[in-house]
mmCIF file of C-alpha atoms in Angstrom:
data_model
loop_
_atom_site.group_PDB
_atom_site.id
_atom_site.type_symbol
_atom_site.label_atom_id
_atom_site.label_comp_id
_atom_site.label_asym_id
_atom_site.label_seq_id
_atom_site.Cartn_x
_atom_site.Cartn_y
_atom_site.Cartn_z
ATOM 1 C CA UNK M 1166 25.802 61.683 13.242
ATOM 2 C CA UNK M 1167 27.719 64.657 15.212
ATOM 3 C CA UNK M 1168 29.755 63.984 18.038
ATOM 4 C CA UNK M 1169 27.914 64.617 21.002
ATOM 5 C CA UNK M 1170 29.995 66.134 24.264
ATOM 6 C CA UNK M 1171 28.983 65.022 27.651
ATOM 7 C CA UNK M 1172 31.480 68.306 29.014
ATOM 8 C CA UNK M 1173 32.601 71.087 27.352
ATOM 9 C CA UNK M 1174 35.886 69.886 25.613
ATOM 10 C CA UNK M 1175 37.555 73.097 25.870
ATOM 11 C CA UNK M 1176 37.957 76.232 28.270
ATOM 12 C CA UNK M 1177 37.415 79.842 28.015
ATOM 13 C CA UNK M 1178 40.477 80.897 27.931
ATOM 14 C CA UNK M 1179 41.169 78.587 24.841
ATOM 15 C CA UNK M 1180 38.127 80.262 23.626
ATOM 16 C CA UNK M 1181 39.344 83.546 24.039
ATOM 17 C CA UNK M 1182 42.307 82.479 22.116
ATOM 18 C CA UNK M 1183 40.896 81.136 19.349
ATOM 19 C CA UNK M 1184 38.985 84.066 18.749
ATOM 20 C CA UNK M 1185 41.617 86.010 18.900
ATOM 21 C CA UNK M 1186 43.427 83.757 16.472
ATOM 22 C CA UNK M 1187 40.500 83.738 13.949
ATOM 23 C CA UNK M 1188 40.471 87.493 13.701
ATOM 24 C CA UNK M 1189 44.460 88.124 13.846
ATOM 25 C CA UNK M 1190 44.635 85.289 10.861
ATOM 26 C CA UNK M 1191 41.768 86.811 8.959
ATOM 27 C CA UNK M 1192 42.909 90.990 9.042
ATOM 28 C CA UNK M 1193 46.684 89.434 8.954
ATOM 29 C CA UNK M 1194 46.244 87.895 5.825
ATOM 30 C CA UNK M 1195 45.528 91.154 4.108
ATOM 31 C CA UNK M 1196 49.051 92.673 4.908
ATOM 32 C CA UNK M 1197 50.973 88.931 3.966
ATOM 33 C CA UNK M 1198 51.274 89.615 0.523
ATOM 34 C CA UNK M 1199 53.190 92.748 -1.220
ATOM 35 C CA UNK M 1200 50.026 92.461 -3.793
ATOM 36 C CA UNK M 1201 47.713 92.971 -1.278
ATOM 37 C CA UNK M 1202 49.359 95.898 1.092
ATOM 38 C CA UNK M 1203 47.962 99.702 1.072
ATOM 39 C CA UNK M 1204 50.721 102.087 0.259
ATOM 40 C CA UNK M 1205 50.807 105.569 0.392
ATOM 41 C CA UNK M 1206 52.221 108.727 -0.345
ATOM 42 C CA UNK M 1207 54.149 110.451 2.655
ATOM 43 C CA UNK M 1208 53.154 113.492 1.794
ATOM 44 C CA UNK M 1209 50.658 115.887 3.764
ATOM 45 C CA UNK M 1210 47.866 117.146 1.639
ATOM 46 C CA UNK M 1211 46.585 120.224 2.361
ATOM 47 C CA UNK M 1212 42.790 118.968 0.936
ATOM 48 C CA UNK M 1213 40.271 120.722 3.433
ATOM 49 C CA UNK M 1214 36.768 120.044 1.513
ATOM 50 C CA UNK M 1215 36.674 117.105 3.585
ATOM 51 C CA UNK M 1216 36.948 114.676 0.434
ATOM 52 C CA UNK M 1217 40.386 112.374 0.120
ATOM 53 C CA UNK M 1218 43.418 113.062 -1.912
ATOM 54 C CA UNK M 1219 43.672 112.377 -5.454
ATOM 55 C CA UNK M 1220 45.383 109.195 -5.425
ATOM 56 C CA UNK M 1221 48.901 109.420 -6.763
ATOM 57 C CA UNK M 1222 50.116 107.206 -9.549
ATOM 58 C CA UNK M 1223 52.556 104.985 -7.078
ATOM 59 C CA UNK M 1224 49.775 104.690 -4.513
ATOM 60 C CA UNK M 1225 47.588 101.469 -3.523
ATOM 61 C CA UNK M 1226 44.450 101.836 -2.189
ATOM 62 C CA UNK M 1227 41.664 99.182 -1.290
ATOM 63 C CA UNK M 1228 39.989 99.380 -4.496
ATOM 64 C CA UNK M 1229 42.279 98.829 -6.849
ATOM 65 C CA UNK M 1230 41.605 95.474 -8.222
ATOM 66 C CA UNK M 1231 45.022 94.184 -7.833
ATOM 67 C CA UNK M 1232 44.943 95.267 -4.187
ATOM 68 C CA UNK M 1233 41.271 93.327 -4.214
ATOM 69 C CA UNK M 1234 42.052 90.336 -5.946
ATOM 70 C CA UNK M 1235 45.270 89.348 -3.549
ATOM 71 C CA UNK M 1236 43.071 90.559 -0.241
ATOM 72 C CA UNK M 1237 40.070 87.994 -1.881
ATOM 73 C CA UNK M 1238 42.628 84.936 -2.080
ATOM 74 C CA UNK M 1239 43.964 86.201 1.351
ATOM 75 C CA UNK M 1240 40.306 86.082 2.946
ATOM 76 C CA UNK M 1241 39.374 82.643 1.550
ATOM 77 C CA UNK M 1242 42.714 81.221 2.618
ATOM 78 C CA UNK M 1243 42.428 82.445 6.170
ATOM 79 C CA UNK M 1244 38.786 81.150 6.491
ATOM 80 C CA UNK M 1245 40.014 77.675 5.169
ATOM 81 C CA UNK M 1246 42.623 78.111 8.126
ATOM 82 C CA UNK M 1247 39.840 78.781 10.438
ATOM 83 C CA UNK M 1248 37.733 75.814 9.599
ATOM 84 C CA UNK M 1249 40.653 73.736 9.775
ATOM 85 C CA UNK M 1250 41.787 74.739 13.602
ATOM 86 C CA UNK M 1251 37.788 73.976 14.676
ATOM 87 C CA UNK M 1252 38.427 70.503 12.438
ATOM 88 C CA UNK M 1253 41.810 69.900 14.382
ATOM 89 C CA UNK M 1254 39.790 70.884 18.020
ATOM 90 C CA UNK M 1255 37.081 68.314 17.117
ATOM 91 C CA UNK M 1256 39.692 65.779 15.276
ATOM 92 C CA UNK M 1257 41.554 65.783 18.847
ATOM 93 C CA UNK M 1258 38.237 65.430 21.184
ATOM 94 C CA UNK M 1259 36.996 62.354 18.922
ATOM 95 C CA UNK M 1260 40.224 60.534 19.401
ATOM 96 C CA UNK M 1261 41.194 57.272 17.804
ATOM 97 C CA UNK M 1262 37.968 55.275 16.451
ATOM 98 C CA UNK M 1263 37.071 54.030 13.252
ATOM 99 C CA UNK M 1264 34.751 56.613 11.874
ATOM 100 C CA UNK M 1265 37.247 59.611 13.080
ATOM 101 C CA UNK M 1266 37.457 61.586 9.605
ATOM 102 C CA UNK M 1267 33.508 60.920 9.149
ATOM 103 C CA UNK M 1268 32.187 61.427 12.707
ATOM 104 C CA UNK M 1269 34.810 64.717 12.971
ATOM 105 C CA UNK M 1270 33.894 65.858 10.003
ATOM 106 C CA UNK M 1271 29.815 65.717 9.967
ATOM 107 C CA UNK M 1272 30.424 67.190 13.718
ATOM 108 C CA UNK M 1273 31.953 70.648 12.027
ATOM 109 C CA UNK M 1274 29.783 70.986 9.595
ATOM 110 C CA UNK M 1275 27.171 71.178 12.499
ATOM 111 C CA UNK M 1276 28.548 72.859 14.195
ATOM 112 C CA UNK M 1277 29.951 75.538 11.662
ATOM 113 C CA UNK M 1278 26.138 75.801 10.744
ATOM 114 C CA UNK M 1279 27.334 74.167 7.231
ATOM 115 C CA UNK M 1280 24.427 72.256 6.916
ATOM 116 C CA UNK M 1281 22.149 72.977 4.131
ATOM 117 C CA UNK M 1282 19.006 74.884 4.493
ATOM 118 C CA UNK M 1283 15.630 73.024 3.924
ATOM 119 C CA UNK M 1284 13.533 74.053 1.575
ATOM 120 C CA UNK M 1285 10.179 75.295 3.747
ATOM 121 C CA UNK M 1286 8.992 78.074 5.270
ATOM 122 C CA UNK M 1287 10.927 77.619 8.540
ATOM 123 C CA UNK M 1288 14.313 78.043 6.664
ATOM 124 C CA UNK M 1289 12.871 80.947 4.527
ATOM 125 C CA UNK M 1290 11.900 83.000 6.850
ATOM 126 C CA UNK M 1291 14.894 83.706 8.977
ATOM 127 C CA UNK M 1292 16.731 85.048 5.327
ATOM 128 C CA UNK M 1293 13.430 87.798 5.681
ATOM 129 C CA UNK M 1294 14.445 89.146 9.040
ATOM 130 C CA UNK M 1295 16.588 92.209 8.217
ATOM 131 C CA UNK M 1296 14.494 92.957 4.841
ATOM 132 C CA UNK M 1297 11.507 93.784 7.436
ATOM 133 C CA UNK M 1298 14.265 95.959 9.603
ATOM 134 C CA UNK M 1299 14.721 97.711 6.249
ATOM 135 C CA UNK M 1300 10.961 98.902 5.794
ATOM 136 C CA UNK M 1301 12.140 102.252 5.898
ATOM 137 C CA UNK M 1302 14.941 102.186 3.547
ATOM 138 C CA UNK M 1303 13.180 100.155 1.085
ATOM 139 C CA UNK M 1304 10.416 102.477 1.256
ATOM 140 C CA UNK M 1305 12.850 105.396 0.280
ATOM 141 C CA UNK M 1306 13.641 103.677 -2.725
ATOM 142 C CA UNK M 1307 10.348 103.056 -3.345
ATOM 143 C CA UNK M 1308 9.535 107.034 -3.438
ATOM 144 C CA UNK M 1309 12.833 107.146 -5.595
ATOM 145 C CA UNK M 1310 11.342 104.694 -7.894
ATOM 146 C CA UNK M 1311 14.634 103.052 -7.765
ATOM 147 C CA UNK M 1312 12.944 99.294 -6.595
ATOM 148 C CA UNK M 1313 12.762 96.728 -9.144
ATOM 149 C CA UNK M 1314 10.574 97.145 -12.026
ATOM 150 C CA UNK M 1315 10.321 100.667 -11.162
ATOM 151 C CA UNK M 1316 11.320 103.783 -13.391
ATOM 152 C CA UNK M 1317 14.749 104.563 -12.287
ATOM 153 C CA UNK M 1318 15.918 100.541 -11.335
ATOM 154 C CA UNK M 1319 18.508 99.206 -14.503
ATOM 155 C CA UNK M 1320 19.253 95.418 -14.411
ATOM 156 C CA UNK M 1321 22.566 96.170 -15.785
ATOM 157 C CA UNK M 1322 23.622 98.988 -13.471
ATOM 158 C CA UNK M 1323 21.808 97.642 -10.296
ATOM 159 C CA UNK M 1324 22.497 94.180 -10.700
ATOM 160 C CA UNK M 1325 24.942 93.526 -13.699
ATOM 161 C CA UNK M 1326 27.584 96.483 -13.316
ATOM 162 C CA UNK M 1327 26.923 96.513 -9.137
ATOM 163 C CA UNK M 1328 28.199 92.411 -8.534
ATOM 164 C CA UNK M 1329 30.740 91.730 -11.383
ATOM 165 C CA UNK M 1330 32.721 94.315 -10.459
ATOM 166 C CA UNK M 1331 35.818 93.712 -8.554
ATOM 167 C CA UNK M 1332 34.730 95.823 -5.667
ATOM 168 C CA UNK M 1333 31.110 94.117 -5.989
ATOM 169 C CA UNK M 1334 32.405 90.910 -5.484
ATOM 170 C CA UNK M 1335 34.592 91.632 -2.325
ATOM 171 C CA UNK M 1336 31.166 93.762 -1.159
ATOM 172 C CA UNK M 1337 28.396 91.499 -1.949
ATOM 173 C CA UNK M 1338 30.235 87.781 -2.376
ATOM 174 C CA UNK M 1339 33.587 86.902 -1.023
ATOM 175 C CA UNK M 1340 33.956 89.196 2.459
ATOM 176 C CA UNK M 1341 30.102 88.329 3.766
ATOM 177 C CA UNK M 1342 30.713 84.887 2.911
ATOM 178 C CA UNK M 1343 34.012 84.756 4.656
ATOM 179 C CA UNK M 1344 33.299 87.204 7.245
ATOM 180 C CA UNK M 1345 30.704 85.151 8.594
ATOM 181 C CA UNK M 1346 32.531 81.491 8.986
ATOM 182 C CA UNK M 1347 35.054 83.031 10.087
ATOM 183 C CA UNK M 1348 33.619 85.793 12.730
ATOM 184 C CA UNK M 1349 30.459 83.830 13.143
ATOM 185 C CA UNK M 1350 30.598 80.260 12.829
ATOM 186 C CA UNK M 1351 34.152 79.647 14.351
ATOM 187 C CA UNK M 1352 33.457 82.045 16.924
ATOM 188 C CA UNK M 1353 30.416 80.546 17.979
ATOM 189 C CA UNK M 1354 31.673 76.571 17.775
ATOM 190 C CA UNK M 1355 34.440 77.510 20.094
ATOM 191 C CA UNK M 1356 32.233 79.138 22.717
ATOM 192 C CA UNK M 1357 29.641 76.486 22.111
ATOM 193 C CA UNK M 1358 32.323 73.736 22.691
ATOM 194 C CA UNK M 1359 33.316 76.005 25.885
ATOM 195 C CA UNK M 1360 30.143 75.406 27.672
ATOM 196 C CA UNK M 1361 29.618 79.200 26.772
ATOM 197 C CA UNK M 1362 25.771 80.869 27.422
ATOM 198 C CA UNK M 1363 24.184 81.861 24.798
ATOM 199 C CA UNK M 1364 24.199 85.617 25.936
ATOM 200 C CA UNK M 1365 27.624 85.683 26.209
ATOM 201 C CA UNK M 1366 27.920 84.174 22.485
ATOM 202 C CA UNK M 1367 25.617 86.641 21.370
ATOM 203 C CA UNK M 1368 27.248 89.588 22.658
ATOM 204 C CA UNK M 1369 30.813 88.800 23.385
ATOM 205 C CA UNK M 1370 31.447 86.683 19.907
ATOM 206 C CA UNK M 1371 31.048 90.249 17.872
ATOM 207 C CA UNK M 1372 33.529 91.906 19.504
ATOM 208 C CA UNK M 1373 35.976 90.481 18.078
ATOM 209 C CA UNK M 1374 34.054 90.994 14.740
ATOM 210 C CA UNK M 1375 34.158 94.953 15.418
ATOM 211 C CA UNK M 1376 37.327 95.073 16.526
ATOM 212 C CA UNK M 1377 38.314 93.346 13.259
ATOM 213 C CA UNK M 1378 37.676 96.621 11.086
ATOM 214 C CA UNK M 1379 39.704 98.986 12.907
ATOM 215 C CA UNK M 1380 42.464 98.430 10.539
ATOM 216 C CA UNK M 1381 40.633 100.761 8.097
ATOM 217 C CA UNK M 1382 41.317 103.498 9.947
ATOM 218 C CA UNK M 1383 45.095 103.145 8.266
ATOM 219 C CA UNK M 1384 43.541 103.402 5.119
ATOM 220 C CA UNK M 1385 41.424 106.507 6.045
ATOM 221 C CA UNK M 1386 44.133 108.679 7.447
ATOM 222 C CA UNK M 1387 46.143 108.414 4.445
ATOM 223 C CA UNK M 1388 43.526 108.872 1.988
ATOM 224 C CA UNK M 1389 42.484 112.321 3.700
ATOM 225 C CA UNK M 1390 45.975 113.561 3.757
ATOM 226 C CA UNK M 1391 47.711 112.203 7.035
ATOM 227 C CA UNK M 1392 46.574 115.688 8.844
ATOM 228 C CA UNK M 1393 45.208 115.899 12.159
ATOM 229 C CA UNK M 1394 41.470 116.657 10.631
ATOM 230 C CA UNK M 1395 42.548 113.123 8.510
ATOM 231 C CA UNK M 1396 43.417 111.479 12.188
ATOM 232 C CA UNK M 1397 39.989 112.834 13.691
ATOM 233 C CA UNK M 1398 38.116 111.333 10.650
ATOM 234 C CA UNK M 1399 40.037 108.254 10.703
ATOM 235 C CA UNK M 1400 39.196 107.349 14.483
ATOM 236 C CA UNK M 1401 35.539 109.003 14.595
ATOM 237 C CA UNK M 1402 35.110 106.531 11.506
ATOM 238 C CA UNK M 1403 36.548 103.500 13.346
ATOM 239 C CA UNK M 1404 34.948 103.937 15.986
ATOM 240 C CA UNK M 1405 31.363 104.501 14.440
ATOM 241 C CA UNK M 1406 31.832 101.141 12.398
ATOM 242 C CA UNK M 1407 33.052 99.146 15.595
ATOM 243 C CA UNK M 1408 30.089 100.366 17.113
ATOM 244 C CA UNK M 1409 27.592 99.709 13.616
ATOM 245 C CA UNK M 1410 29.425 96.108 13.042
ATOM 246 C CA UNK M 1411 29.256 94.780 16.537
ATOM 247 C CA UNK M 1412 25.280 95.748 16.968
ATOM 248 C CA UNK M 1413 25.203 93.982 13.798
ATOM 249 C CA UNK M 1414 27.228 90.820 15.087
ATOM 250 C CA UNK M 1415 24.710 90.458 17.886
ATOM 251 C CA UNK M 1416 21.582 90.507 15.160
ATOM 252 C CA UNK M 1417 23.659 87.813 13.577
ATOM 253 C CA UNK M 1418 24.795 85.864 16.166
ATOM 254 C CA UNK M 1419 21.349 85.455 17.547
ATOM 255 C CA UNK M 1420 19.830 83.923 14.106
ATOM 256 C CA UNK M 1421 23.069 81.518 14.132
ATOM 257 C CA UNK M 1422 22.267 80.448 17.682
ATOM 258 C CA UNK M 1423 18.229 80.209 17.033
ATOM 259 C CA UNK M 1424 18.935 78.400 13.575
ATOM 260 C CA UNK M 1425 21.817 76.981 13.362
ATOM 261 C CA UNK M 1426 22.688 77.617 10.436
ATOM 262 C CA UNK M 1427 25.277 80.345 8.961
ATOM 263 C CA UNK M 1428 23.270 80.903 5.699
ATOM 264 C CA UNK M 1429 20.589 83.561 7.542
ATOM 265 C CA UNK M 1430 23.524 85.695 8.833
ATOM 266 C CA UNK M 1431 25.175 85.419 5.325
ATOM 267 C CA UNK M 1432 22.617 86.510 3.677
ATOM 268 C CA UNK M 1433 21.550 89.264 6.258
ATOM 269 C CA UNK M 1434 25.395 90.421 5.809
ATOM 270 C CA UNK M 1435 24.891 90.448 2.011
ATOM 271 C CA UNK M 1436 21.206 92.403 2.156
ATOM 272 C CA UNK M 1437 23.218 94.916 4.326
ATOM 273 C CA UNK M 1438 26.291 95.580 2.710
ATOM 274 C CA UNK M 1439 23.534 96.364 -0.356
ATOM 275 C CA UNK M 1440 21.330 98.486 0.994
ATOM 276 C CA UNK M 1441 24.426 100.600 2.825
ATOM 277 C CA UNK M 1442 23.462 102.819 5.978
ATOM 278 C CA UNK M 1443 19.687 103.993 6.564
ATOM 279 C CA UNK M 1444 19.400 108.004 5.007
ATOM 280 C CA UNK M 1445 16.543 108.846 6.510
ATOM 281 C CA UNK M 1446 17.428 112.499 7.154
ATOM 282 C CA UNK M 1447 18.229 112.848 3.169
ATOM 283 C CA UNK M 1448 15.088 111.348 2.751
ATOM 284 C CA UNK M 1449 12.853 113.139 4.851
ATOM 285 C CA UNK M 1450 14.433 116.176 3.299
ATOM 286 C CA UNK M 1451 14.089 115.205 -0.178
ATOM 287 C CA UNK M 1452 10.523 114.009 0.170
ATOM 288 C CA UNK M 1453 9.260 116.512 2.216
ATOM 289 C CA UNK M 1454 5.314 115.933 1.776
ATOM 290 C CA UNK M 1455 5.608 111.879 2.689
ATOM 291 C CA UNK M 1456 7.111 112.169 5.914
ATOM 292 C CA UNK M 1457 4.784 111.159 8.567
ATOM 293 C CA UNK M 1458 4.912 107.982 5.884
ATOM 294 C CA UNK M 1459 8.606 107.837 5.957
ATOM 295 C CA UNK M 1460 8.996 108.123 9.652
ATOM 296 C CA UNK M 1461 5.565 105.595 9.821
ATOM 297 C CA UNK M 1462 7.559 103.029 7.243
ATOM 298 C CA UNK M 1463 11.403 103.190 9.383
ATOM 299 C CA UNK M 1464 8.879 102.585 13.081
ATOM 300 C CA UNK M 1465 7.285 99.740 11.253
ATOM 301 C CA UNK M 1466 10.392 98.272 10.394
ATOM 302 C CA UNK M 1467 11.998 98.249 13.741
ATOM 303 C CA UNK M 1468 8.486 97.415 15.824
ATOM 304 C CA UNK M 1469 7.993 94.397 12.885
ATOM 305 C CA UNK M 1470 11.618 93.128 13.068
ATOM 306 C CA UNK M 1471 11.202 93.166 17.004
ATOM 307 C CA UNK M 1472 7.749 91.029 16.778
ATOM 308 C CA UNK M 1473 9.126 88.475 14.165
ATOM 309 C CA UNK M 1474 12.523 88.142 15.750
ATOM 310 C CA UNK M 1475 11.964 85.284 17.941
ATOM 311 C CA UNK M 1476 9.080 83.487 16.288
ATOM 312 C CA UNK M 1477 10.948 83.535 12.110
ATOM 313 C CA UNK M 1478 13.866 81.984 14.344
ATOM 314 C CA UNK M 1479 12.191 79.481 16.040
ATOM 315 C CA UNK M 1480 13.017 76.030 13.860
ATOM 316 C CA UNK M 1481 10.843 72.812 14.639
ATOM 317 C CA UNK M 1482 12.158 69.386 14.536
ATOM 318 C CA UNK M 1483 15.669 70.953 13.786
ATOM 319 C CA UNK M 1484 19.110 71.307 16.297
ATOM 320 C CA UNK M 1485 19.781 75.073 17.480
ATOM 321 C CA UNK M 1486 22.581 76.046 19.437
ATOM 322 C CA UNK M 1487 19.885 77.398 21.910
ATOM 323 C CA UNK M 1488 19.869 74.818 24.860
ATOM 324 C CA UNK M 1489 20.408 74.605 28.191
ATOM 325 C CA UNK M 1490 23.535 73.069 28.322
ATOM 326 C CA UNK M 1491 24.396 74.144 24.618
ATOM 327 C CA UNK M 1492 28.140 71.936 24.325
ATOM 328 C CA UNK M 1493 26.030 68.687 24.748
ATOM 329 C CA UNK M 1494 22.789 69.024 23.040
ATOM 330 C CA UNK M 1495 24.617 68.486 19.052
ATOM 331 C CA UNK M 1496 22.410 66.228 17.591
ATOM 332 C CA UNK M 1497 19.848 66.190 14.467
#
């Protein structure tokens, strides 16, 4: 049975810290290892076509699959770090008793939204959130006929060649997964166990998330040619996915609070990073006789997410982080 807390067992500011802590361990780990550093030519290219650099034969760049496979073991070492300071938190608060390891364990895996998913309608739905958000995306495709079972879908290249390769499983597997214990879960147990509101969970928690990506900027600048046009790109590009990430953290954060579970946002992290950014101006201008259907599909998407928000969150008979007094309420 999880601990329950009859006060919040830690402050803000420890909060804050931990947060902090989370994030610094989880981008730090990428730059530990020689393996899994960027390096880069010093040398100013003179590229202007907007496109980067060729890359040079002593260069490392985040795709290469060495560079992927060290920053992989990196991220999965720095989430088991994570998981292990809220275990330590909890292992302190339950103090000496017989059941310690069990009671402080089962008490994390609450509250790290570990638990697994029941098989009903309740637990299914939350997973169909951001696939309604994507109406008018997937409606694109559709008029591509690149869907499943349509003419221009291949298994192999869609599915096969897309998730076995190195950069599919750092896309699609090992940085949603990771991203969300670590930026989600953790965040969100040590605010809970801070006596924390739920709005301030839901949209102070993803800052940290955002913030966590403006290291790619590095990578950016270099890759255009370390020119001021490349510095322009670099920030304009940082700043757009701080901005894209953090909305994105809120969506999340809210079906961890409402569920409380980590698998929705996992999975609405995966469906994401799949899809890629809505092209609706590309597709308006490609399919220039279906759009009043195009712009109909992308409305009915946003109005249907908005309706089916709270309700497809809403569990019955099931602990959610969304209580009144949200460090005590902890049990099943």
């Amino acid at each position: 049975m999880p601990l329950v807390f009859s006060s919040p067992p830690i402050s803000t500011a420890t909060a804050h810290l931990l947060t902090f802590l989370f994030a610094f361990t989880y981008v730090g780990s990428l730059y530990v290892s020689k393996n899994a550093r960027l390096s880069f030519s010093k040398q100013r290219s003179n590229n202007s076509n907007g496109t980067p650099h060729e890359k040079l034969r002593d260069e490392r760049w985040r795709d290469d699959p060495g560079v992927i496979k060290a920053r992989l073991i990196a991220a999965i070492i720095a989430t088991l770090i994570s998981c292990g300071l809220v275990f330590s938190i909890i292992w302190s608060v339950v103090g000496e008793r017989p059941d310690r390891v069990e009671v402080t364990l089962d008490t994390m895996i609450a509250r790290l939204g570990f638990k697994p998913d029941r098989l009903d309608l309740d637990m299914i739905l939350p997973h169909l959130l951001t696939p309604v958000l994507f109406i008018g995306p997937l409606f694109g495709m559709y008029l591509g006929r690149s869907l499943p079972f349509q003419a221009r879908y291949s298994f192999q290249v869609d599915v096969v060649d897309k998730f076995t390769t190195w950069i599919g499983i750092r896309n699609y597997i090992v940085a949603p997964i990771t991203e969300e214990i670590v930026f989600r879960a953790c965040v969100i147990a040590v605010y809970h166990m801070s006596g924390a509101s739920a709005k301030r969970m839901i949209f102070l928690g993803p800052l940290s998330f955002g913030l966590a990506h403006a290291h790619h900027a590095w990578d950016t600048f270099n890759r255009y040619g370390r020119t001021a046009c490349a510095a322009k790109r670099a920030i304009l590009m940082s700043l757009f996915q701080l901005a894209y990430t953090t909305v994105f953290g809120f969506h999340c954060s809210y079906m961890f609070l409402r569920t409380g579970s980590v698998y929705p946002a996992i999975s609405a992290h995966i469906f994401c990073n799949i899809m890629g950014l809505p092209e609706i101006a590309w597709e308006l201008k490609a399919y220039p006789n279906r759009k009043k259907a195009i712009l109909f599909a992308y409305a009915a998407g946003i109005v249907g997410f908005a309706c089916t928000l709270g309700p497809w969150t809403r569990l019955s008979g099931m602990y959610t982080f969304w209580a009144a007094r949200p460090y005590v309420n902890m049990s099943y």
